[in-house]
Short mmCIF file of C-alpha atoms and ligand atoms in Angstrom, two decimals:
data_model
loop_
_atom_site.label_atom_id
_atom_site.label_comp_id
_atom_site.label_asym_id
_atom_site.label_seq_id
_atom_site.Cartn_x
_atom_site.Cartn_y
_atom_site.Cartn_z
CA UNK A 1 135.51 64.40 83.07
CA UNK A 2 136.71 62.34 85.99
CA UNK A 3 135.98 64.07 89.11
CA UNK A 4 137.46 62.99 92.52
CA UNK A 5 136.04 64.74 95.82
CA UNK A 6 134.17 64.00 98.95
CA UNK A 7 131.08 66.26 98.91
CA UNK A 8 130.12 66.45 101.79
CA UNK A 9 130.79 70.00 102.55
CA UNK A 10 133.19 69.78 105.30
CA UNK A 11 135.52 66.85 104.24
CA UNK A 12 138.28 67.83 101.81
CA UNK A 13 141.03 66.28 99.89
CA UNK A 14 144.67 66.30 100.82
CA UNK A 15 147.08 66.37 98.15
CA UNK A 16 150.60 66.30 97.92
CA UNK A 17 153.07 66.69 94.91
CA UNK A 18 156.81 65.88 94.25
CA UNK A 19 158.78 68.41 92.13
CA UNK A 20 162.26 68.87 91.75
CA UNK A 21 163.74 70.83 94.60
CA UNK A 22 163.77 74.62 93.93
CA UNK A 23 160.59 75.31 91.82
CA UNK A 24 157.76 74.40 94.69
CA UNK A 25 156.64 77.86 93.46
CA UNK A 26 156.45 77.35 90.09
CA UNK A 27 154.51 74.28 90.66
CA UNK A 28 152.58 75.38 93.44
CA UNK A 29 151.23 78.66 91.08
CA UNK A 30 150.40 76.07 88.10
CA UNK A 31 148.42 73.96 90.52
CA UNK A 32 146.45 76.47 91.80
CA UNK A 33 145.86 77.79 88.30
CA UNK A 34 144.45 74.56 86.98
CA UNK A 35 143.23 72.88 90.17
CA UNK A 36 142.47 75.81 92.81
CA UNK A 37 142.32 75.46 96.56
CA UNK A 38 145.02 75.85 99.17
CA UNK A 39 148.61 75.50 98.76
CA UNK A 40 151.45 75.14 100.97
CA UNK A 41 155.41 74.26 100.21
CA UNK A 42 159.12 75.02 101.62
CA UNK A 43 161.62 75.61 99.10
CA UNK A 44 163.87 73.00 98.27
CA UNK A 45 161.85 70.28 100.25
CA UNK A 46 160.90 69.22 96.78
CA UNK A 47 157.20 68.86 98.01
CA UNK A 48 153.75 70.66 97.57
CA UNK A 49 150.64 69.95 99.46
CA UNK A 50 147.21 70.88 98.46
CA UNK A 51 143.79 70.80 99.60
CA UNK A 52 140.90 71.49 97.71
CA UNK A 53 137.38 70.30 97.80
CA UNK A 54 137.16 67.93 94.47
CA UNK A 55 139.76 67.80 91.76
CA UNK A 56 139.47 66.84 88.33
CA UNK A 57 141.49 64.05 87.30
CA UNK A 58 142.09 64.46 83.60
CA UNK A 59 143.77 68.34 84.56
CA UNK A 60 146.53 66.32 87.06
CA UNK A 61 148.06 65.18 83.33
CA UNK A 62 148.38 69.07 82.29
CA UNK A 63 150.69 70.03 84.97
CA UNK A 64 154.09 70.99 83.39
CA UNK A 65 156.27 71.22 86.45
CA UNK A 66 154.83 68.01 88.93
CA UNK A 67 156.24 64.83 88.71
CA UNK A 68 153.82 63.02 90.44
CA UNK A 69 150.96 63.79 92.69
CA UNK A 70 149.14 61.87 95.41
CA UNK A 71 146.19 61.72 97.33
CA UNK A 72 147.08 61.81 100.82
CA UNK A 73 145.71 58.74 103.35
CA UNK A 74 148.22 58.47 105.97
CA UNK A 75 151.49 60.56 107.21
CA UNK A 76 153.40 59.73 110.47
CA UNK A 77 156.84 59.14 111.85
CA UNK A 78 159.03 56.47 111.02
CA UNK A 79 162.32 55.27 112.41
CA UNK A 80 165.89 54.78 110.77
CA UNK A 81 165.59 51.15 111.71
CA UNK A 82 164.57 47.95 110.44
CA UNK A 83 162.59 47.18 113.43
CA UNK A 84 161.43 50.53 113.58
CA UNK A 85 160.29 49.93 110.06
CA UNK A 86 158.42 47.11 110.99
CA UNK A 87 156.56 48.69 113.76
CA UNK A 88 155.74 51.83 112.70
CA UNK A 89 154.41 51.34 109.41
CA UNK A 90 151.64 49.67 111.39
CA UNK A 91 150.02 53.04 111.67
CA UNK A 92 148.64 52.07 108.28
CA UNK A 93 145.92 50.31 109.49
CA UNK A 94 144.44 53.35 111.05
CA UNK A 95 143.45 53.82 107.31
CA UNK A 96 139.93 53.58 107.35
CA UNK A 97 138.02 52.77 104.03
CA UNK A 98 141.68 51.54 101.84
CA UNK A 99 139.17 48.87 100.22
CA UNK A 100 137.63 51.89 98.41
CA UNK A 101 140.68 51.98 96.68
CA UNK A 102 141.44 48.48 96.56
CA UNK A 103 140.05 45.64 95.96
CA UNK A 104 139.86 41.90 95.12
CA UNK A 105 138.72 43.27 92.43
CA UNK A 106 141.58 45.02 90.57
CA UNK A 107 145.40 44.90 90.73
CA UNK A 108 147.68 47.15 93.03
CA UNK A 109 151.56 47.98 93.43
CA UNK A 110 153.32 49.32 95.77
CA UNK A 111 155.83 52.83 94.91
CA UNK A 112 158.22 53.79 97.61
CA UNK A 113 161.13 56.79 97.81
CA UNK A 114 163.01 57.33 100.13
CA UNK A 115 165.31 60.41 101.23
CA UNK A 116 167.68 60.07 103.85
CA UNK A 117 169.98 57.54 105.99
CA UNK A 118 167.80 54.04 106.65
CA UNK A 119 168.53 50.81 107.46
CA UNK A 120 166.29 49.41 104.96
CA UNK A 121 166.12 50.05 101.27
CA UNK A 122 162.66 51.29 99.45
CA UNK A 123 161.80 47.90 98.39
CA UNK A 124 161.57 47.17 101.81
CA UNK A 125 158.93 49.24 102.40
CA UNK A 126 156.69 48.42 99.62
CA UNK A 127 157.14 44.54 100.53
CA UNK A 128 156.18 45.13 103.80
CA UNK A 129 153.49 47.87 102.99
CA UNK A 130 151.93 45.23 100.07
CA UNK A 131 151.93 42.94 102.71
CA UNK A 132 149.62 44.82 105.13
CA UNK A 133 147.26 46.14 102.22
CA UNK A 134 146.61 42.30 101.40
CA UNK A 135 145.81 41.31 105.19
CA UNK A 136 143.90 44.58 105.64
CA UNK A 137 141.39 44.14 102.23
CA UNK A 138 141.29 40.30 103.04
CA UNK A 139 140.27 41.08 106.51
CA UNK A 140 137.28 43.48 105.11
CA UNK A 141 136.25 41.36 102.17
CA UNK A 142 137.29 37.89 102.72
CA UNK A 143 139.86 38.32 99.11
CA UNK A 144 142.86 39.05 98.46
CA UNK A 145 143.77 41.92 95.95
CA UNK A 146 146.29 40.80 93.01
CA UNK A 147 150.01 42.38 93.09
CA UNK A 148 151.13 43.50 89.39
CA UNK A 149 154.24 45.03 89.39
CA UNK A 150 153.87 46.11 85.60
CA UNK A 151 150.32 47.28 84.79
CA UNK A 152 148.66 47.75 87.80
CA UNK A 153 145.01 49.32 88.58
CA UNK A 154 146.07 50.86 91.77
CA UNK A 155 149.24 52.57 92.75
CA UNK A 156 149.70 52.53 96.60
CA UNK A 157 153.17 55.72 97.23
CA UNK A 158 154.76 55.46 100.08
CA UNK A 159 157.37 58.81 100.65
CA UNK A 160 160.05 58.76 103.27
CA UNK A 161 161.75 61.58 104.11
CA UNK A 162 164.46 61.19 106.80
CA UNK A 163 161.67 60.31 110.36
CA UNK A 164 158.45 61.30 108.61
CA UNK A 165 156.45 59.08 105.94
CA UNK A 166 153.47 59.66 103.68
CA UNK A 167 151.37 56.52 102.29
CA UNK A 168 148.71 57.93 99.31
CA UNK A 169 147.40 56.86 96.35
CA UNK A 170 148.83 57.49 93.33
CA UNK A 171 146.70 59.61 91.01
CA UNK A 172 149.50 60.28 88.30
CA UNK A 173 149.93 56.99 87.31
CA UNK A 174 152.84 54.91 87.67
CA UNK A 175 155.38 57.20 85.85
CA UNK A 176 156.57 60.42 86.90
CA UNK A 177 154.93 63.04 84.90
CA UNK A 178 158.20 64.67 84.07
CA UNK A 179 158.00 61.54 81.38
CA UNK A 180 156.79 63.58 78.86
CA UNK A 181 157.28 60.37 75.97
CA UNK A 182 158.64 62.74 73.39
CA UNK A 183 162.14 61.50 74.00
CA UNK A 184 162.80 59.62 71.43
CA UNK A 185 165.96 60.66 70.66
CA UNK A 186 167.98 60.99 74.00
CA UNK A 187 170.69 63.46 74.19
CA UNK A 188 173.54 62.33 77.00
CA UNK A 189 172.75 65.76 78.66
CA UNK A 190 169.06 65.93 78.45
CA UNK A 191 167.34 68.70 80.85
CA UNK A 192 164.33 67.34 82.85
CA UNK A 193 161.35 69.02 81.10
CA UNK A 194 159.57 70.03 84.16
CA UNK A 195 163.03 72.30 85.04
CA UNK A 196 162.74 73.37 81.10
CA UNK A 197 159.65 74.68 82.08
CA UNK A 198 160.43 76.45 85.28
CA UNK A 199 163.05 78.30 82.75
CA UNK A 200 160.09 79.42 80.82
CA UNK A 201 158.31 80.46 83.93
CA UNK A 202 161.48 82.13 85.74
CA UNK A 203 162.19 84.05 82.42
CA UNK A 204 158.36 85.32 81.82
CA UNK A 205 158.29 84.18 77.87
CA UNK A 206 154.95 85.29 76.68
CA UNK A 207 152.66 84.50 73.53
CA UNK A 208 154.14 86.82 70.28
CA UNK A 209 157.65 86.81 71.74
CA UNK A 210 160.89 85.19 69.84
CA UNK A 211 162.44 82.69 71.88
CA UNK A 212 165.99 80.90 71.20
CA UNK A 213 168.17 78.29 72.63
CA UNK A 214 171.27 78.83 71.22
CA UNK A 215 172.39 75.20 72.65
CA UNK A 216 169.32 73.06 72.40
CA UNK A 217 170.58 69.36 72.50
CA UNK A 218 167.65 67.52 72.06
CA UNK A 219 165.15 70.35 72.11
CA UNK A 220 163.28 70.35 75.68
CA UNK A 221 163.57 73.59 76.39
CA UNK A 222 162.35 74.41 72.92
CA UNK A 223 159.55 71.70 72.77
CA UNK A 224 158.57 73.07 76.78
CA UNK A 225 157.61 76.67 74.83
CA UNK A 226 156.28 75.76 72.17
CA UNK A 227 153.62 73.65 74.39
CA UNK A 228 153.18 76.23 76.37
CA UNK A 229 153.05 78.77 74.19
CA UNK A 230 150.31 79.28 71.02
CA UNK A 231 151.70 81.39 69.28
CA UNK A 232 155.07 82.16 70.13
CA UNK A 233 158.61 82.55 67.45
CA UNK A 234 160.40 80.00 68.51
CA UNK A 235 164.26 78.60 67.77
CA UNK A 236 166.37 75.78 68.65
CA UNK A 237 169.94 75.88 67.61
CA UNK A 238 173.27 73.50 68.71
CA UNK A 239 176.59 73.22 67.03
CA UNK A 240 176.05 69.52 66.79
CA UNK A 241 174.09 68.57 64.10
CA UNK A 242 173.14 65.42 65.44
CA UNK A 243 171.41 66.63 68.25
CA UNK A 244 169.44 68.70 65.95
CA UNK A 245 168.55 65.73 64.48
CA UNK A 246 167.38 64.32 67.42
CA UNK A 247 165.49 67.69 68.50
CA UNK A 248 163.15 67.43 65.51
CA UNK A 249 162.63 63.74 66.02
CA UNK A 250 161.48 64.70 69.89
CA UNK A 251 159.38 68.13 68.56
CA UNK A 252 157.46 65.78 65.89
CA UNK A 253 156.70 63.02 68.69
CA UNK A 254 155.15 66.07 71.10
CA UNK A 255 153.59 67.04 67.98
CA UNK A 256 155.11 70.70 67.93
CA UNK A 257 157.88 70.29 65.24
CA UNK A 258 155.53 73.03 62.88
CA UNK A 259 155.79 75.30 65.93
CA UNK A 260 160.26 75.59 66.03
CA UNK A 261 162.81 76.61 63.68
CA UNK A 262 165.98 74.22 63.87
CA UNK A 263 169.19 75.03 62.95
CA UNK A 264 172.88 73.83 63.30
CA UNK A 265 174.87 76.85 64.19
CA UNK A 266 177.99 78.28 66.88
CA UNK A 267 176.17 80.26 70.45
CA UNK A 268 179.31 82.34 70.56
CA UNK A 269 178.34 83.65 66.80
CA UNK A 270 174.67 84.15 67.64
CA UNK A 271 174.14 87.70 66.60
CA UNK A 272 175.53 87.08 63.13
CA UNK A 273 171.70 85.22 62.55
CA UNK A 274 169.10 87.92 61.78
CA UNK A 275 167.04 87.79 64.79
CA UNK A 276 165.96 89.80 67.53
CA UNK A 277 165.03 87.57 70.56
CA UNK A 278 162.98 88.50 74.00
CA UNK A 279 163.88 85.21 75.14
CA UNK A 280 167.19 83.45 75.43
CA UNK A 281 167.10 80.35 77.28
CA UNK A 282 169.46 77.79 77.21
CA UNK A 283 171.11 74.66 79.41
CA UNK A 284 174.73 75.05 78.38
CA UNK A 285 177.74 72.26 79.27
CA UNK A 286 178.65 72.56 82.90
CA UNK A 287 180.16 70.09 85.34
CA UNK A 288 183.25 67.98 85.60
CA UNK A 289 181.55 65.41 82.51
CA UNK A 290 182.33 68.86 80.07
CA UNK A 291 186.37 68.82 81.47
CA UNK A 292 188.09 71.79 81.02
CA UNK A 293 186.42 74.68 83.05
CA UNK A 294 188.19 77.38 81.47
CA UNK A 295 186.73 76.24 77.79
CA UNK A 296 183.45 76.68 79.79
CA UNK A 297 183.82 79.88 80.59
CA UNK A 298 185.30 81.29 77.45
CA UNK A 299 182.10 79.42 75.80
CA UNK A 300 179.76 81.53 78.33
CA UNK A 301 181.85 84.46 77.51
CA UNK A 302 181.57 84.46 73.92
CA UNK A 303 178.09 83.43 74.04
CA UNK A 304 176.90 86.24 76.83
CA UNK A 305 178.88 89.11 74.78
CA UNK A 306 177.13 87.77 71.19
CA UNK A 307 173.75 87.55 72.81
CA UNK A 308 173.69 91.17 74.29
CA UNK A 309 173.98 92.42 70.45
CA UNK A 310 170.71 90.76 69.17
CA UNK A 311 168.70 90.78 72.40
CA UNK A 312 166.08 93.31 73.01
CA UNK A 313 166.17 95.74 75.19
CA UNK A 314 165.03 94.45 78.26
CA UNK A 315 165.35 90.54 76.69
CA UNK A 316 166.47 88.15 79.59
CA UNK A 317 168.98 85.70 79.07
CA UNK A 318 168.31 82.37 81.19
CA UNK A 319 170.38 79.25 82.07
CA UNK A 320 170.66 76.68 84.70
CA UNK A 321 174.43 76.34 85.48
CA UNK A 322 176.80 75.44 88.01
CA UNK A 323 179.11 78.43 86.93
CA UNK A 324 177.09 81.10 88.62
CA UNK A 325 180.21 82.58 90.42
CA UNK A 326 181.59 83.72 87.29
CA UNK A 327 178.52 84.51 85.53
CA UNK A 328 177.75 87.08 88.25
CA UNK A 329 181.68 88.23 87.68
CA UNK A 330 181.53 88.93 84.24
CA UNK A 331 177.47 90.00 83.86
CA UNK A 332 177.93 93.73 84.79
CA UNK A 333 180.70 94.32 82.24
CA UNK A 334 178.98 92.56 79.52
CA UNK A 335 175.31 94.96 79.59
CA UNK A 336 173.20 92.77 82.19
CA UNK A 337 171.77 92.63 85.69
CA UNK A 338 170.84 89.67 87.31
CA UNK A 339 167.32 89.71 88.56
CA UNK A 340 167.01 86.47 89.83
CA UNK A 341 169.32 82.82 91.13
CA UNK A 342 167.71 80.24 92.40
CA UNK A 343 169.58 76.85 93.70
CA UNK A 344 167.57 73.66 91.65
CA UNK A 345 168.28 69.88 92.06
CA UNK A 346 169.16 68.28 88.98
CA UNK A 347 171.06 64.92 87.93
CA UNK A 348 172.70 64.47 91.48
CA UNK A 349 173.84 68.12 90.94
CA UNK A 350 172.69 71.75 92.26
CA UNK A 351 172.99 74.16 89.48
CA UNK A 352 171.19 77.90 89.41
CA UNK A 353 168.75 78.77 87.28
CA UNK A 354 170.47 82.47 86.07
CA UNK A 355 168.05 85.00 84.89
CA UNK A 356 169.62 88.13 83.49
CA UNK A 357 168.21 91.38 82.21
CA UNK A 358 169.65 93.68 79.36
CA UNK A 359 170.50 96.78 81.00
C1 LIG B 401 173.59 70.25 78.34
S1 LIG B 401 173.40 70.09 76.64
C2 LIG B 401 171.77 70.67 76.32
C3 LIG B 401 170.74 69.60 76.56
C4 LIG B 401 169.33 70.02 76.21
N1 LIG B 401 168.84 71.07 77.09
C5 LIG B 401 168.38 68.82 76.24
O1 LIG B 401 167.50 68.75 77.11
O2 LIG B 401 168.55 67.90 75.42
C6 LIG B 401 174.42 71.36 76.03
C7 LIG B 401 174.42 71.48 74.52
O3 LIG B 401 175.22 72.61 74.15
C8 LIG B 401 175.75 72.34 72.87
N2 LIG B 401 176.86 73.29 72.63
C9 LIG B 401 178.09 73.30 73.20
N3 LIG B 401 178.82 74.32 72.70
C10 LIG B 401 178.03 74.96 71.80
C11 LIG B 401 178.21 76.11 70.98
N4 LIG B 401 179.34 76.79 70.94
N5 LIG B 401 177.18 76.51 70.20
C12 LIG B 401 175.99 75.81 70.19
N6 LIG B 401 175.78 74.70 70.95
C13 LIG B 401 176.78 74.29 71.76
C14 LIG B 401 176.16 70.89 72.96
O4 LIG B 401 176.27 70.32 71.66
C15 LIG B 401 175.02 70.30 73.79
O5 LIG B 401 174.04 69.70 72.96
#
């Protein structure tokens, strides 16, 4: 167990975490769950901070909905400009103790995002960042640390969002977690797995319950509850047998394919199969890539009216969708209540996650 903390009974650590903008709460409950402490987040900032005493590295890689987290040294303003850029990341220096980190004696990279209107581009800023980390553990130690882009020892983050700028360590690594490596087969339409998971969260599945989605592309949705859940009746179904292909290929790599039932078959004809779900979560086409709109609809339609057959009562259907104008139109008529929207950021776009209830 890899434990990271100051113990000194007063000093704490300062953590922050990006998610995708809209489930700060999901992430912020699962971090408190497996890490404790403090939490604190806006929605749709698309950030999470966190203090806590002394964390415990190895549970950082269990978090479902994070894509990365950092270990907070600096924060401070920043300017648009390039100047600006120049001067003002000079607040670095006022890091005391970076050598603890690193070294001449292992390698270090530089990560930087940015949000917002700049002058300068994120490589900028992780030129000009490497370049002070250098001068400032050469000044301490009398050696310079070694850059490596590809595998390095230390991952310096530096976050920009529009004036204000956060410079940590990286303790995730230098992927985002939301890289689950299970995808080896890559559908065109994949869902990010840590908004699969949110699904899971928004919709309440629970251990014992059947769980379906009736358009599972490659399976994350799927693969997300049957991680999450021990014990849980779980099936992924698409009218394209390929992707089903693909979805078994991704459920053996996360080493869950015993745990799912796969099948090729229509959404709209879903209560024809013998089941009787809790759980109905799916990430159906939307968006101008899926053309006609009206096709959309009459897919949601069809699928919505088949569904409230087989669902139990009180089963929750949930999607993430751009359609939710219409899906609120035609809910009422077709047995459900919405219980709960919420506005996500996902491929450029901002669909809802839908729940709805079987009245
Ligand atoms: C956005 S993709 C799902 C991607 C998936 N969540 C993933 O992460 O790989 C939508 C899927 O719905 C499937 N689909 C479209 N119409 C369908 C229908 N009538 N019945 C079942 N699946 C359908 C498509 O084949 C496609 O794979």
């Amino acid at each position: 167990m890899v434990l990271l903390g100051f113990y000194c009974g007063v000093c704490v650590l300062e953590l922050v975490y990006t998610v995708n903008p809209g489930i700060e709460d999901v992430g912020a409950e699962e971090v408190l769950a497996e890490l404790g402490g403090d939490t604190r987040y806006e929605l749709m900032s698309g950030r999470i901070y966190h203090v806590v005493d002394n964390i415990n590295i190895e549970s950082i890689y269990r978090l479902r909905s994070i894509n990365r987290v950092i270990l907070l040294l600096w924060r401070g303003r920043i300017g648009r400009r390039y100047e600006e850029l120049l001067e003002d990341i000079k607040g670095v220096y006022g890091i005391s103790g970076l050598s603890r980190y690193v070294s001449p004696l292992n390698s270090f990279a530089v990560v930087s995002e940015r949000i917002g209107e700049h002058e300068y581009t994120s490589m900028d800023v992780s030129r000009i960042l490497g370049d002070i980390v250098i001068k400032m553990v050469y000044e301490e130690t009398g050696l310079k640390p070694r850059v490596d882009l590809r595998t390095p020892d230390v991952v310096i983050y530096a976050f920009i969002r529009e004036t204000e700028i956060f410079i940590g360590i990286l303790l995730s690594g230098p992927h985002s977690l939301h890289r689950r490596g299970y995808r080896i087969y890559n559908h065109p339409a994949a869902l990010k797995p840590t908004l699969a998971y949110a699904m899971l969260r928004f919709s309440g599945t629970k251990d014992k319950q059947v769980i379906i989605d009736p358009m599972c592309g490659g399976g994350t949705i799927p693969i997300e509850a049957a991680l999450l859940h021990e014990d849980a009746e779980i099936y992924c179904y698409d009218i394209n047998p390929r992707h089903i292909r693909g979805a078994k290929q991704n459920a053996l790599a996360a080493g869950v394919s015993d745990k799912i039932f796969f099948g090729v078959w229509d959404a709209r004809r879903i209560d024809e199969l013998n089941l009787e779900p809790d759980h109905m979560i799916s990430n159906p086409p939307y968006g101008i890539r899926y053309g006609d709109p009206s096709a959309i609809r009459r897919l949601y339609y069809k699928y919505l009216e088949s569904a409230s057959k087989i669902l139990r009562a009180g089963g929750r259907i949930t999607m993430i969708t751009t359609e939710y104008n219409y899906v609120s139109k035609i809910a009422d008529k077709l047995g459900y209540r919405i219980i709960m929207q919420r506005m996500v950021k996902h491929g450029g776009l901002y669909p809802r996650i839908i729940v709805l209830e079987k009245t």
